């Protein structure tokens, strides 16, 4: 049974023989290949007038990238969670002083941020310099996956925050304290989402 490797070989040989991309796509579609499979197979080769066909650069996966990006994005999300917790504790402390409980939450959140914030900034700065020095590193599949997971997480938090606000409003529980906490969540999650969405579109975010 023919597989993706056979398809890639066929496309390469057809391009080497001087067949146009339209001809190749038509015959593959007639043979039963899906439009997505045909598009992927053709996209593997640069559309330039040269023989033999020139392969396009492909995404790369390395153990080093997995370690660095998992640590960096983990520090970001972990730290963001405790930043929200710190701001919530400060809101509670200001609007409803709760003594040692709020103080404990503030101290613990600050301890986490003292570790995660410098770690994230150091890793992000280091990776940004590597990307600037070698643009080929932007093809890291791990980097792309971690960026999109972060965007997904931030979007889910924003949607959950919106649902909570609507529910509190309908339930008559929409207080100043709740509103401030919701704004904190929206601000942190929205900031992360906006930063990585814009950077991902420009290919600049490490």
mmCIF file of C-alpha atoms in Angstrom:
data_model
loop_
_atom_site.group_PDB
_atom_site.id
_atom_site.type_symbol
_atom_site.label_atom_id
_atom_site.label_comp_id
_atom_site.label_asym_id
_atom_site.label_seq_id
_atom_site.Cartn_x
_atom_site.Cartn_y
_atom_site.Cartn_z
ATOM 1 C CA UNK A 1 0.000 0.000 0.000
ATOM 2 C CA UNK A 2 1.362 3.405 -0.993
ATOM 3 C CA UNK A 3 2.121 5.763 1.879
ATOM 4 C CA UNK A 4 3.345 9.283 2.427
ATOM 5 C CA UNK A 5 6.929 8.332 1.534
ATOM 6 C CA UNK A 6 5.792 6.904 -1.779
ATOM 7 C CA UNK A 7 3.797 10.067 -2.410
ATOM 8 C CA UNK A 8 6.835 12.252 -1.669
ATOM 9 C CA UNK A 9 8.991 10.166 -4.026
ATOM 10 C CA UNK A 10 6.363 10.375 -6.767
ATOM 11 C CA UNK A 11 6.089 14.150 -6.453
ATOM 12 C CA UNK A 12 9.869 14.550 -6.537
ATOM 13 C CA UNK A 13 10.204 12.386 -9.640
ATOM 14 C CA UNK A 14 7.281 14.119 -11.365
ATOM 15 C CA UNK A 15 8.781 17.547 -10.678
ATOM 16 C CA UNK A 16 12.175 16.291 -11.904
ATOM 17 C CA UNK A 17 10.485 15.146 -15.108
ATOM 18 C CA UNK A 18 9.209 18.681 -15.688
ATOM 19 C CA UNK A 19 5.567 18.097 -14.804
ATOM 20 C CA UNK A 20 3.694 21.140 -13.564
ATOM 21 C CA UNK A 21 2.235 21.288 -10.071
ATOM 22 C CA UNK A 22 -1.253 21.496 -11.550
ATOM 23 C CA UNK A 23 -0.716 18.280 -13.506
ATOM 24 C CA UNK A 24 0.679 16.481 -10.474
ATOM 25 C CA UNK A 25 -2.185 17.658 -8.260
ATOM 26 C CA UNK A 26 -4.769 16.588 -10.842
ATOM 27 C CA UNK A 27 -3.391 13.083 -11.326
ATOM 28 C CA UNK A 28 -2.976 12.517 -7.571
ATOM 29 C CA UNK A 29 -6.519 13.699 -6.902
ATOM 30 C CA UNK A 30 -7.777 11.376 -9.626
ATOM 31 C CA UNK A 31 -5.851 8.532 -7.977
ATOM 32 C CA UNK A 32 -7.701 9.111 -4.701
ATOM 33 C CA UNK A 33 -5.303 11.255 -2.673
ATOM 34 C CA UNK A 34 -6.995 13.948 -0.605
ATOM 35 C CA UNK A 35 -6.460 17.644 -1.306
ATOM 36 C CA UNK A 36 -4.636 17.992 2.039
ATOM 37 C CA UNK A 37 -2.248 15.126 1.232
ATOM 38 C CA UNK A 38 -1.558 16.515 -2.223
ATOM 39 C CA UNK A 39 -0.959 20.020 -0.874
ATOM 40 C CA UNK A 40 1.428 18.748 1.824
ATOM 41 C CA UNK A 41 3.381 16.676 -0.695
ATOM 42 C CA UNK A 42 3.778 19.609 -3.099
ATOM 43 C CA UNK A 43 4.592 22.065 -0.302
ATOM 44 C CA UNK A 44 7.612 19.933 0.553
ATOM 45 C CA UNK A 45 9.328 21.279 -2.555
ATOM 46 C CA UNK A 46 10.123 24.920 -3.310
ATOM 47 C CA UNK A 47 8.289 26.443 -6.272
ATOM 48 C CA UNK A 48 11.428 27.588 -8.097
ATOM 49 C CA UNK A 49 12.536 26.930 -11.710
ATOM 50 C CA UNK A 50 15.347 24.521 -10.957
ATOM 51 C CA UNK A 51 16.029 20.835 -11.513
ATOM 52 C CA UNK A 52 16.225 18.647 -9.541
ATOM 53 C CA UNK A 53 13.415 20.016 -7.286
ATOM 54 C CA UNK A 54 14.597 21.980 -4.275
ATOM 55 C CA UNK A 55 13.308 20.769 -0.884
ATOM 56 C CA UNK A 56 11.811 23.309 1.513
ATOM 57 C CA UNK A 57 13.238 23.584 5.040
ATOM 58 C CA UNK A 58 11.338 21.305 7.409
ATOM 59 C CA UNK A 59 10.443 21.730 11.100
ATOM 60 C CA UNK A 60 13.004 20.239 13.464
ATOM 61 C CA UNK A 61 12.594 18.530 16.833
ATOM 62 C CA UNK A 62 15.450 18.274 19.333
ATOM 63 C CA UNK A 63 15.667 17.141 22.942
ATOM 64 C CA UNK A 64 17.383 20.420 23.793
ATOM 65 C CA UNK A 65 14.453 22.434 22.446
ATOM 66 C CA UNK A 66 11.973 20.327 24.405
ATOM 67 C CA UNK A 67 13.834 20.892 27.662
ATOM 68 C CA UNK A 68 14.380 24.636 27.189
ATOM 69 C CA UNK A 69 10.944 25.539 25.859
ATOM 70 C CA UNK A 70 9.070 23.281 28.271
ATOM 71 C CA UNK A 71 10.967 24.878 31.161
ATOM 72 C CA UNK A 72 10.479 28.398 29.812
ATOM 73 C CA UNK A 73 6.759 28.133 29.099
ATOM 74 C CA UNK A 74 6.226 26.149 32.297
ATOM 75 C CA UNK A 75 7.834 28.969 34.276
ATOM 76 C CA UNK A 76 5.655 31.476 32.426
ATOM 77 C CA UNK A 77 2.357 29.715 33.103
ATOM 78 C CA UNK A 78 3.271 28.741 36.666
ATOM 79 C CA UNK A 79 4.419 32.276 37.428
ATOM 80 C CA UNK A 80 1.344 33.797 35.775
ATOM 81 C CA UNK A 81 -0.895 31.688 37.983
ATOM 82 C CA UNK A 82 0.845 32.900 41.115
ATOM 83 C CA UNK A 83 0.872 36.493 39.861
ATOM 84 C CA UNK A 84 -2.912 36.273 39.673
ATOM 85 C CA UNK A 85 -2.931 34.732 43.144
ATOM 86 C CA UNK A 86 -0.740 37.539 44.504
ATOM 87 C CA UNK A 87 -2.960 40.262 43.061
ATOM 88 C CA UNK A 88 -6.086 38.494 44.336
ATOM 89 C CA UNK A 89 -4.570 38.277 47.807
ATOM 90 C CA UNK A 90 -3.726 41.996 47.696
ATOM 91 C CA UNK A 91 -7.312 42.782 46.693
ATOM 92 C CA UNK A 92 -8.609 40.678 49.591
ATOM 93 C CA UNK A 93 -6.166 42.353 51.933
ATOM 94 C CA UNK A 94 -7.304 45.824 50.878
ATOM 95 C CA UNK A 95 -11.053 45.234 50.706
ATOM 96 C CA UNK A 96 -11.476 42.512 53.331
ATOM 97 C CA UNK A 97 -8.434 42.382 55.622
ATOM 98 C CA UNK A 98 -8.040 38.727 56.584
ATOM 99 C CA UNK A 99 -4.889 38.862 58.679
ATOM 100 C CA UNK A 100 -2.353 36.071 58.518
ATOM 101 C CA UNK A 101 -4.133 34.076 55.794
ATOM 102 C CA UNK A 102 -3.763 36.845 53.194
ATOM 103 C CA UNK A 103 -0.204 37.529 54.382
ATOM 104 C CA UNK A 104 0.689 33.865 53.898
ATOM 105 C CA UNK A 105 -0.744 33.830 50.354
ATOM 106 C CA UNK A 106 1.144 37.014 49.479
ATOM 107 C CA UNK A 107 4.460 35.704 50.811
ATOM 108 C CA UNK A 108 4.098 32.365 49.026
ATOM 109 C CA UNK A 109 3.151 33.972 45.704
ATOM 110 C CA UNK A 110 6.096 36.369 45.976
ATOM 111 C CA UNK A 111 8.460 33.471 46.654
ATOM 112 C CA UNK A 112 7.257 31.679 43.516
ATOM 113 C CA UNK A 113 7.583 34.832 41.388
ATOM 114 C CA UNK A 114 11.099 35.524 42.685
ATOM 115 C CA UNK A 115 12.096 32.148 41.209
ATOM 116 C CA UNK A 116 9.976 31.905 38.057
ATOM 117 C CA UNK A 117 10.182 35.482 36.747
ATOM 118 C CA UNK A 118 14.009 35.706 36.483
ATOM 119 C CA UNK A 119 14.102 32.146 35.100
ATOM 120 C CA UNK A 120 11.596 32.964 32.369
ATOM 121 C CA UNK A 121 13.238 36.274 31.461
ATOM 122 C CA UNK A 122 16.692 34.678 31.308
ATOM 123 C CA UNK A 123 15.536 31.791 29.103
ATOM 124 C CA UNK A 124 13.419 34.036 26.855
ATOM 125 C CA UNK A 125 16.257 36.535 26.353
ATOM 126 C CA UNK A 126 18.730 33.739 25.684
ATOM 127 C CA UNK A 127 16.478 32.080 23.108
ATOM 128 C CA UNK A 128 15.653 35.388 21.424
ATOM 129 C CA UNK A 129 19.363 36.000 20.898
ATOM 130 C CA UNK A 130 19.809 32.509 19.452
ATOM 131 C CA UNK A 131 16.895 33.061 17.063
ATOM 132 C CA UNK A 132 18.336 36.402 15.951
ATOM 133 C CA UNK A 133 21.742 34.808 15.328
ATOM 134 C CA UNK A 134 20.315 31.785 13.487
ATOM 135 C CA UNK A 135 16.821 32.295 11.960
ATOM 136 C CA UNK A 136 16.733 28.592 11.034
ATOM 137 C CA UNK A 137 16.023 27.867 14.712
ATOM 138 C CA UNK A 138 12.563 29.379 14.208
ATOM 139 C CA UNK A 139 11.605 26.114 12.510
ATOM 140 C CA UNK A 140 11.652 24.331 15.858
ATOM 141 C CA UNK A 141 8.471 22.254 16.076
ATOM 142 C CA UNK A 142 8.700 22.248 19.884
ATOM 143 C CA UNK A 143 8.787 26.049 19.961
ATOM 144 C CA UNK A 144 5.719 26.216 17.729
ATOM 145 C CA UNK A 145 3.824 23.657 19.836
ATOM 146 C CA UNK A 146 4.658 25.354 23.128
ATOM 147 C CA UNK A 147 3.624 28.750 21.762
ATOM 148 C CA UNK A 148 0.282 27.401 20.600
ATOM 149 C CA UNK A 149 -0.314 25.536 23.869
ATOM 150 C CA UNK A 150 0.303 28.800 25.722
ATOM 151 C CA UNK A 151 -2.128 30.618 23.424
ATOM 152 C CA UNK A 152 -4.707 27.892 23.998
ATOM 153 C CA UNK A 153 -4.262 28.055 27.758
ATOM 154 C CA UNK A 154 -4.554 31.861 27.797
ATOM 155 C CA UNK A 155 -7.638 31.782 25.564
ATOM 156 C CA UNK A 156 -9.286 29.156 27.796
ATOM 157 C CA UNK A 157 -8.630 31.290 30.881
ATOM 158 C CA UNK A 158 -10.093 34.368 29.171
ATOM 159 C CA UNK A 159 -13.216 32.464 28.162
ATOM 160 C CA UNK A 160 -13.575 30.991 31.649
ATOM 161 C CA UNK A 161 -13.184 34.443 33.174
ATOM 162 C CA UNK A 162 -15.890 35.808 30.881
ATOM 163 C CA UNK A 163 -18.240 32.975 31.815
ATOM 164 C CA UNK A 164 -17.592 33.604 35.519
ATOM 165 C CA UNK A 165 -18.348 37.319 35.128
ATOM 166 C CA UNK A 166 -21.598 36.649 33.272
ATOM 167 C CA UNK A 167 -22.652 34.036 35.829
ATOM 168 C CA UNK A 168 -21.868 36.351 38.765
ATOM 169 C CA UNK A 169 -23.836 39.153 37.128
ATOM 170 C CA UNK A 170 -26.850 36.941 36.494
ATOM 171 C CA UNK A 171 -26.630 35.477 39.992
ATOM 172 C CA UNK A 172 -26.404 38.885 41.687
ATOM 173 C CA UNK A 173 -22.894 38.239 43.036
ATOM 174 C CA UNK A 174 -21.094 40.862 40.954
ATOM 175 C CA UNK A 175 -19.265 42.785 43.677
ATOM 176 C CA UNK A 176 -16.372 45.230 43.419
ATOM 177 C CA UNK A 177 -14.044 42.582 44.803
ATOM 178 C CA UNK A 178 -15.166 40.038 42.205
ATOM 179 C CA UNK A 179 -14.898 42.609 39.407
ATOM 180 C CA UNK A 180 -11.313 43.516 40.360
ATOM 181 C CA UNK A 181 -10.292 39.865 40.521
ATOM 182 C CA UNK A 182 -11.863 39.223 37.123
ATOM 183 C CA UNK A 183 -9.968 42.175 35.656
ATOM 184 C CA UNK A 184 -6.730 40.769 37.068
ATOM 185 C CA UNK A 185 -7.328 37.403 35.404
ATOM 186 C CA UNK A 186 -8.316 39.039 32.121
ATOM 187 C CA UNK A 187 -5.311 41.362 32.222
ATOM 188 C CA UNK A 188 -2.727 38.631 32.867
ATOM 189 C CA UNK A 189 -4.210 36.075 30.452
ATOM 190 C CA UNK A 190 -4.947 38.732 27.824
ATOM 191 C CA UNK A 191 -1.430 40.124 28.084
ATOM 192 C CA UNK A 192 0.119 36.693 27.543
ATOM 193 C CA UNK A 193 -2.243 35.900 24.675
ATOM 194 C CA UNK A 194 -1.666 39.252 22.954
ATOM 195 C CA UNK A 195 2.108 39.122 23.336
ATOM 196 C CA UNK A 196 2.497 35.608 21.975
ATOM 197 C CA UNK A 197 -0.122 36.037 19.271
ATOM 198 C CA UNK A 198 1.573 39.152 17.911
ATOM 199 C CA UNK A 199 5.062 37.696 18.281
ATOM 200 C CA UNK A 200 4.046 34.418 16.659
ATOM 201 C CA UNK A 201 2.636 36.277 13.654
ATOM 202 C CA UNK A 202 5.964 38.103 13.234
ATOM 203 C CA UNK A 203 8.065 35.048 14.081
ATOM 204 C CA UNK A 204 9.840 37.000 16.822
ATOM 205 C CA UNK A 205 8.713 35.351 20.058
ATOM 206 C CA UNK A 206 11.125 32.898 21.627
#
